[in-house]
XYZ file of C-alpha atoms in Angstrom:
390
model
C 14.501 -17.327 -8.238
C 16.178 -16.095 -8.607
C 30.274 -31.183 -9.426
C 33.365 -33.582 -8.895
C 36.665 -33.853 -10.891
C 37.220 -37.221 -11.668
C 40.312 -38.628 -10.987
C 43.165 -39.433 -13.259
C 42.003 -42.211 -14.899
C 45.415 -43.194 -16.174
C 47.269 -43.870 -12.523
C 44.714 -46.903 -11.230
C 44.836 -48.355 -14.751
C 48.706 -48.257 -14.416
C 48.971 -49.593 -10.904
C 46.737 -52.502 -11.887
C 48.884 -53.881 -14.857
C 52.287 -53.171 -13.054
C 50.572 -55.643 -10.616
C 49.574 -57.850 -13.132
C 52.742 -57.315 -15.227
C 54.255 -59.601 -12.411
C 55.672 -62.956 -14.095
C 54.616 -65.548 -10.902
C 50.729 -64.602 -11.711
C 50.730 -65.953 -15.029
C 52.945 -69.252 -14.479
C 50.295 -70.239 -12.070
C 47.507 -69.914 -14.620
C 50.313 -71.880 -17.067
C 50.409 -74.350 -14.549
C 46.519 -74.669 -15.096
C 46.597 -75.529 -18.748
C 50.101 -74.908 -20.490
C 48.783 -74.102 -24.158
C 47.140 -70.791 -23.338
C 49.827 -69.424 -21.364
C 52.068 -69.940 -24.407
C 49.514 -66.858 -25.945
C 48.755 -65.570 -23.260
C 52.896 -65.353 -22.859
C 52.819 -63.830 -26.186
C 50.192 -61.157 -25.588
C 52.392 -60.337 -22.123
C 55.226 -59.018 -24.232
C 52.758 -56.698 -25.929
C 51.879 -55.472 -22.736
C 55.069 -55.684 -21.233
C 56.333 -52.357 -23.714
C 53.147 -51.106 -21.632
C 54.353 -51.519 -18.627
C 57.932 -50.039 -19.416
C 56.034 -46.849 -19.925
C 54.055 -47.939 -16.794
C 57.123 -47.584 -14.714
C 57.104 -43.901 -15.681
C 53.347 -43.422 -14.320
C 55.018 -45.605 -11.172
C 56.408 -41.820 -10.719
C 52.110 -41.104 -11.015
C 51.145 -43.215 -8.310
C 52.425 -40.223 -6.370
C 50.298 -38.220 -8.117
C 47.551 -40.364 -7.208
C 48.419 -39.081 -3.918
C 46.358 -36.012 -4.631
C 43.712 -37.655 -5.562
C 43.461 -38.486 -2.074
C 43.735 -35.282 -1.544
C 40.884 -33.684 -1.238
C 42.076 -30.282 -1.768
C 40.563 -30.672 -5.285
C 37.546 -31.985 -3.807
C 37.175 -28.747 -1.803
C 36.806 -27.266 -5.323
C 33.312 -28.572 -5.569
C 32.718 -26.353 -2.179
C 33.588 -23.268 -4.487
C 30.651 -24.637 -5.746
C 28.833 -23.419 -2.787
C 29.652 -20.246 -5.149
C 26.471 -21.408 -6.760
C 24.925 -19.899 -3.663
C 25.636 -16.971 -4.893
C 22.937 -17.403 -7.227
C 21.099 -16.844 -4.152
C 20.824 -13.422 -5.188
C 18.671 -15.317 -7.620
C 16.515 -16.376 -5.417
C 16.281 -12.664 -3.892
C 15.663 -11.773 -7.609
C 12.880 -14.157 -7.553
C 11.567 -13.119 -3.902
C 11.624 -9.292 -5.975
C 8.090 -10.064 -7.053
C 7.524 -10.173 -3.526
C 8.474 -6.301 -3.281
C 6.927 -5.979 -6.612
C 3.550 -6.934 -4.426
C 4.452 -4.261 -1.746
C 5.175 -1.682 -4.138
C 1.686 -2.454 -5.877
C 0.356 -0.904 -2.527
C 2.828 2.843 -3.331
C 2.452 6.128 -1.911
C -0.261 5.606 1.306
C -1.285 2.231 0.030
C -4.921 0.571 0.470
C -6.570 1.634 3.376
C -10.057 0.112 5.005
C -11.098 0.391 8.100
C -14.802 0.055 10.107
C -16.766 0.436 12.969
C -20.149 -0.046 13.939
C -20.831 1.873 17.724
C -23.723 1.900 19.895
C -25.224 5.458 17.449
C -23.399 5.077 14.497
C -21.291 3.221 11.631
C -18.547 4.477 9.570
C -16.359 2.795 6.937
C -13.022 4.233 4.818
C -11.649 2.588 2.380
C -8.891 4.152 -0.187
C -7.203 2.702 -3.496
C -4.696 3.858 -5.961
C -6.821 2.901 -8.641
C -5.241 1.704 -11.769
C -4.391 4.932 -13.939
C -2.154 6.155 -11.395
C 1.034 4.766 -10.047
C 0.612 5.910 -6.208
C -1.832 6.785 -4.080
C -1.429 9.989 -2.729
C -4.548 10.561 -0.935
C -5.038 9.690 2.939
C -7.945 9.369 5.392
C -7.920 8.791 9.323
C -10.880 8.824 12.302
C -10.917 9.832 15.879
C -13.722 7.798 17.223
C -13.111 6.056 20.509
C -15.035 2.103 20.870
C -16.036 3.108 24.697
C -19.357 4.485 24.603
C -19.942 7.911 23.997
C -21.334 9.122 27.224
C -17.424 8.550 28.310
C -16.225 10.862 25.388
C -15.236 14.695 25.914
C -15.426 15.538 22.093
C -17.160 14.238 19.179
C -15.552 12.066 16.605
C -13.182 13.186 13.497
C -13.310 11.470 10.238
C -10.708 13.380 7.495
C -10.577 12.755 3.621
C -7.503 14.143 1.903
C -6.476 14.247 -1.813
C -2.590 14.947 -1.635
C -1.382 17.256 -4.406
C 2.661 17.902 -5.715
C 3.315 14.455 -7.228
C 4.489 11.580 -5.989
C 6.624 11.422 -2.721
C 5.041 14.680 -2.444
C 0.815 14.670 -2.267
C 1.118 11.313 -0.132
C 3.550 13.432 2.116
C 1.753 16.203 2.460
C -2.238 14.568 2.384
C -0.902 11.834 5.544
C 1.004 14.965 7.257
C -2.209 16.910 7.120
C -4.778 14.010 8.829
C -1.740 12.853 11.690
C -1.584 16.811 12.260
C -5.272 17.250 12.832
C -5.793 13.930 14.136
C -3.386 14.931 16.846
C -4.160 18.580 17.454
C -8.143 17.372 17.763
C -7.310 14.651 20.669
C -4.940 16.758 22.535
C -5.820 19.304 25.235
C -9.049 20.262 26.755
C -12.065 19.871 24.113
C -14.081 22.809 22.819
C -16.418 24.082 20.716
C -16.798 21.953 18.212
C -16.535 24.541 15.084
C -13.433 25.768 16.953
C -11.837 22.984 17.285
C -12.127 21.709 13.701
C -10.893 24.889 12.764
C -7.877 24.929 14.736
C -7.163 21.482 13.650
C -7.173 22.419 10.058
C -4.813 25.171 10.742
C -2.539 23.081 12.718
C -2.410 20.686 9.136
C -2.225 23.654 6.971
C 1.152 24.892 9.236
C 2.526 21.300 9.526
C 2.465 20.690 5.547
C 3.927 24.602 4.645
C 6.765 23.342 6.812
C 7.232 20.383 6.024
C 7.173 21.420 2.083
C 10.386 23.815 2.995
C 12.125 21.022 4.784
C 12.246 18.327 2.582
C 12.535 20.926 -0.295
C 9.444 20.008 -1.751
C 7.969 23.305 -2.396
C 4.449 23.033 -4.188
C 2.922 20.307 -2.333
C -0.112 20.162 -0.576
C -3.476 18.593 -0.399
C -7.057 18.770 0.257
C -9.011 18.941 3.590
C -12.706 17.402 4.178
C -13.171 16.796 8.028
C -16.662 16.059 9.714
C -17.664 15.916 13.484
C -20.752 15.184 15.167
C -21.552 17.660 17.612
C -25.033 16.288 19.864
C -27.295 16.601 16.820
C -25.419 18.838 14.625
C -22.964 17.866 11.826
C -19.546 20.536 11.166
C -17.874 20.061 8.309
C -14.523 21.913 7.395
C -13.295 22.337 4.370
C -10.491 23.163 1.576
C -10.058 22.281 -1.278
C -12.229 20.052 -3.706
C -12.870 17.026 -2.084
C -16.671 16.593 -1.115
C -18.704 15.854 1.562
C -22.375 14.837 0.880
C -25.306 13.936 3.002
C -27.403 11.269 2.022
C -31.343 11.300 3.528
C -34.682 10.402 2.653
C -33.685 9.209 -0.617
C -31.811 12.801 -1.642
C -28.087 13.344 -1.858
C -26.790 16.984 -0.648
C -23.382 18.407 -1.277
C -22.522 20.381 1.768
C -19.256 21.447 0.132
C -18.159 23.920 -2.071
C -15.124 23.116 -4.376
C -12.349 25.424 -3.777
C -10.906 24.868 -7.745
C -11.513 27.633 -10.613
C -14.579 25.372 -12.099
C -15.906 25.470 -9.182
C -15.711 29.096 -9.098
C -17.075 29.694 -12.233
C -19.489 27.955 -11.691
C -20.900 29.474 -8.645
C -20.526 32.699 -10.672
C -22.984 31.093 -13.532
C -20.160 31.862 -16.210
C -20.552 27.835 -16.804
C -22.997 25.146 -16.622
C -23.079 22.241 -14.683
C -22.748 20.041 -18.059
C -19.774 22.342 -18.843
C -18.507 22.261 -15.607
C -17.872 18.525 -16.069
C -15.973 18.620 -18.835
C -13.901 22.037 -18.238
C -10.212 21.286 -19.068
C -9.680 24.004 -15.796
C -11.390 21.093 -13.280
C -8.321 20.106 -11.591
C -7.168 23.277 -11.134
C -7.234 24.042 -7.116
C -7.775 27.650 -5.829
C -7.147 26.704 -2.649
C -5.823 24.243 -0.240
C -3.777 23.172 2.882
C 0.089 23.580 2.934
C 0.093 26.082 -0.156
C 0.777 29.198 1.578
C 1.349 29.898 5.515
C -2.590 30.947 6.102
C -5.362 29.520 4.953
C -9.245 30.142 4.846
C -11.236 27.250 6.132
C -14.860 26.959 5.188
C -17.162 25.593 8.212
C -20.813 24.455 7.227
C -22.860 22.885 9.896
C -25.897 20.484 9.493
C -28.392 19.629 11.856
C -29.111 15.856 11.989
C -31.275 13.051 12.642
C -31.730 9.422 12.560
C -30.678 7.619 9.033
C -28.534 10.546 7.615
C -25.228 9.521 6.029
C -22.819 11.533 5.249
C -20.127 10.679 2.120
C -16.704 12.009 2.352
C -14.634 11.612 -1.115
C -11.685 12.636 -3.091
C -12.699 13.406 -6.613
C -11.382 9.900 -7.755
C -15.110 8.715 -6.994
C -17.335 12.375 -7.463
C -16.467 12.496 -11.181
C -17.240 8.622 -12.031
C -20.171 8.635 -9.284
C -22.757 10.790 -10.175
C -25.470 12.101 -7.191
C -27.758 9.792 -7.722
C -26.025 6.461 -7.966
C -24.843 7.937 -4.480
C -28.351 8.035 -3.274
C -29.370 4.196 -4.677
C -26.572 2.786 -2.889
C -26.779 4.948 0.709
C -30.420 4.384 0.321
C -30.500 0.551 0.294
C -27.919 0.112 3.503
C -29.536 -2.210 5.968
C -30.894 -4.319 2.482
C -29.936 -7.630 2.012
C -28.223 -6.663 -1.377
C -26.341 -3.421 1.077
C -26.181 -4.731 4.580
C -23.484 -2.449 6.291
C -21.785 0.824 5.773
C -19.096 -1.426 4.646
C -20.875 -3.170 1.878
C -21.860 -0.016 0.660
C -17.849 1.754 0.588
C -17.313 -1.049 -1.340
C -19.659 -1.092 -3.685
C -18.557 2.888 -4.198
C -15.665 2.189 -4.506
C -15.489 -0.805 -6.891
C -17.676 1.251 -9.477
C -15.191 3.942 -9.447
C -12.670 1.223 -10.008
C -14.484 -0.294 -12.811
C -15.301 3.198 -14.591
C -11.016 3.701 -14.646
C -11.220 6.772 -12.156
C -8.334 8.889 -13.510
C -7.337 9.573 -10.397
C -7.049 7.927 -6.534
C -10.338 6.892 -5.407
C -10.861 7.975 -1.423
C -14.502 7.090 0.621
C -15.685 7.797 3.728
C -19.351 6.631 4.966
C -20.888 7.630 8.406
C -23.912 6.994 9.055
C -26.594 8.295 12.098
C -28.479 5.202 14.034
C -30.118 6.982 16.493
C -31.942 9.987 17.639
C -29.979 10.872 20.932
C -27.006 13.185 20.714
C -23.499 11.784 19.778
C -21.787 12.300 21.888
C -23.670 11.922 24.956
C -21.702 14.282 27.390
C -23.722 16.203 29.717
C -21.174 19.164 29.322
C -20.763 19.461 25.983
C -23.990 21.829 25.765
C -22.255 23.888 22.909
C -23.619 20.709 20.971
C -27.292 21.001 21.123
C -27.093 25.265 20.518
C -27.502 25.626 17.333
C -29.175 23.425 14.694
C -29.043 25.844 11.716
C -27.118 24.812 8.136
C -24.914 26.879 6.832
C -21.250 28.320 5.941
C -19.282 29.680 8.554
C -15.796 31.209 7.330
């Protein structure tokens, strides 16, 4: 937020009383009225030992030749060195990159569309324990309608992991990978293709971890596709993907971390589970080692299911059934949208001091007909069976 000199005082006081120091002045005021003069005669010679050293500053009426000169004058444009201080001003636009950097890492990301057979909504926040947000989220899911489309639509969670500079490298790398390997070529099966995508992340963040020497990093993986009326999920990692219907909330997901292994194995209890100091630990994820194991569940569907896609930011502040109440009441006038109800996610997480970056992704079924609607995509309407395909 980030003045003159004045002149020498002593030269026009001179030049006046050398001019006044001249005799014919004063004999014209004598003139006037002779008895003052006669004092006025005696004050002169008091002066007039001021004007002898007046003939020396006579010398200094040269020097008031510079103060015409504005040379010295020029001096005050050194005080355009006070612009300078503009870096001040920079200083005090700072705040101003203060404000961008209290977006680090990815930053906040929303986004939302309602189509003609379903709504989604993403939002993602660094929270406030955590300096940078280093998860990521994108969606492949075109505005024409979906009797134009050739695949189904992608929507990708991702919780980066490394650090900073390094999870928000490698969580981003992993949905732009997928994003891109999913929209390119011809389509196919759905499982397939989901499955090649995730492999196509998993190779992009290894390399990218041994170019920028940032060995270690890597990140979660939830994608989910709608396939006619069949949901595919795949999966690394521990974010989550639940669905939401008839007032029940499912995890589809299995957590890929050593809790979560444990747990499966009944060494622990749920309770237990959520308090295990192992939690955060990660048995497996994308970018970690050249291969990677993808888990693939799929989910038939039908009108009114949602389906939640989160980083653990929100599942261990949000419990299951505070999912459910506010899923449930979408289309209410206290949850109108799939929009009012990421928020409202997302702000309780925010409010509870998530320990971590807080990541949501709602979709959400409007209709019975298949999405999409292309006539060749029969692999779609096959089969209709849950389950985990690896």
């Amino acid at each position: 937020m980030n003045k003159q000199q004045p002149g020498v005082s002593g030269d026009p006081d001179g030049e006046v009383p050398t001019e006044s120091s001249a005799a014919p002045a004063r004999p014209a005021e004598g003139d006037a009225q002779p008895p003052p003069p006669e004092p006025e005669s005696q004050s002169e010679p008091q002066p007039e030992p001021e004007p002898q050293p007046e003939p020396e500053p006579e010398p200094q009426p040269q020097p008031p030749e510079p103060p015409p000169e504005p040379p010295p004058e020029p001096e005050p444009e050194p005080e355009p060195q006070p612009e300078p201080p503009d870096p001040a001003p920079s200083a005090s636009t700072s705040p101003a990159a203060e404000a961008a950097e209290a977006e680090p890492g990815n930053g906040r990301l929303a986004g939302h569309a309602i189509l003609a057979k379903l709504q989604w909504a993403l939002r993602s926040e660094p929270g406030d324990v955590r300096p940078h947000n280093e998860d990521f989220a994108g969606v492949y899911a075109p505005t024409i309608p979906d009797d134009a489309w050739d695949r189904g639509p992608l929507f990708i969670v991702a919780d980066g992991l490394g650090g900073h500079a390094a999870g928000e490298v490698a969580s981003r790398t992993a949905v732009d990978s997928a994003l891109a390997t999913w929209t390119k070529g011809s389509a196919g099966a759905p499982h397939q293709s989901i499955r090649a995508a995730i492999r196509a992340a998993n190779v992009a963040v290894f390399d990218a971890a041994l170019q920028s020497n940032r060995r270690g990093m890597a990140t979660t993986f939830t994608g989910l596709t709608l396939a006619g009326h069949e949901a595919i999920v795949g999966h690394v990692g521990d974010s989550r993907c639940y669905l939401v219907r008839a007032g029940t909330t499912t995890q589809l997901t299995n957590d890929h971390s050593r809790v979560g292994e444990m747990l499966r194995a009944g060494l622990i209890t749920p309770e237990q589970a959520s308090n295990h100091p192992a939690r955060s630990m990660i048995s497996r994820s994308i970018g970690s080692a050249p291969s990677v194991q993808v888990d693939i569940i799929r989910q038939p569907t039908q009108a009114g299911d949602t389906f939640v896609l989160c980083s653990d930011g929100l599942w261990d502040v949000i419990g299951r059934l505070e999912i459910t109440e506010v899923v449930g009441a979408i289309g209410t006038p206290a949850v109108p949208t799939v929009t009012a109800a990421a928020d409202a996610l997302i702000a309780e997480a925010l409010a509870r001091n998530t320990p971590d970056n807080v990541t949501l992704l709602v979709v959400r079924i409007t209709t019975d007909r298949p999405v999409p609607a292309a006539a060749t995509r029969r692999s779609f309407l096959r089969r209709g069976r849950g389950g985990v395909v690896r």
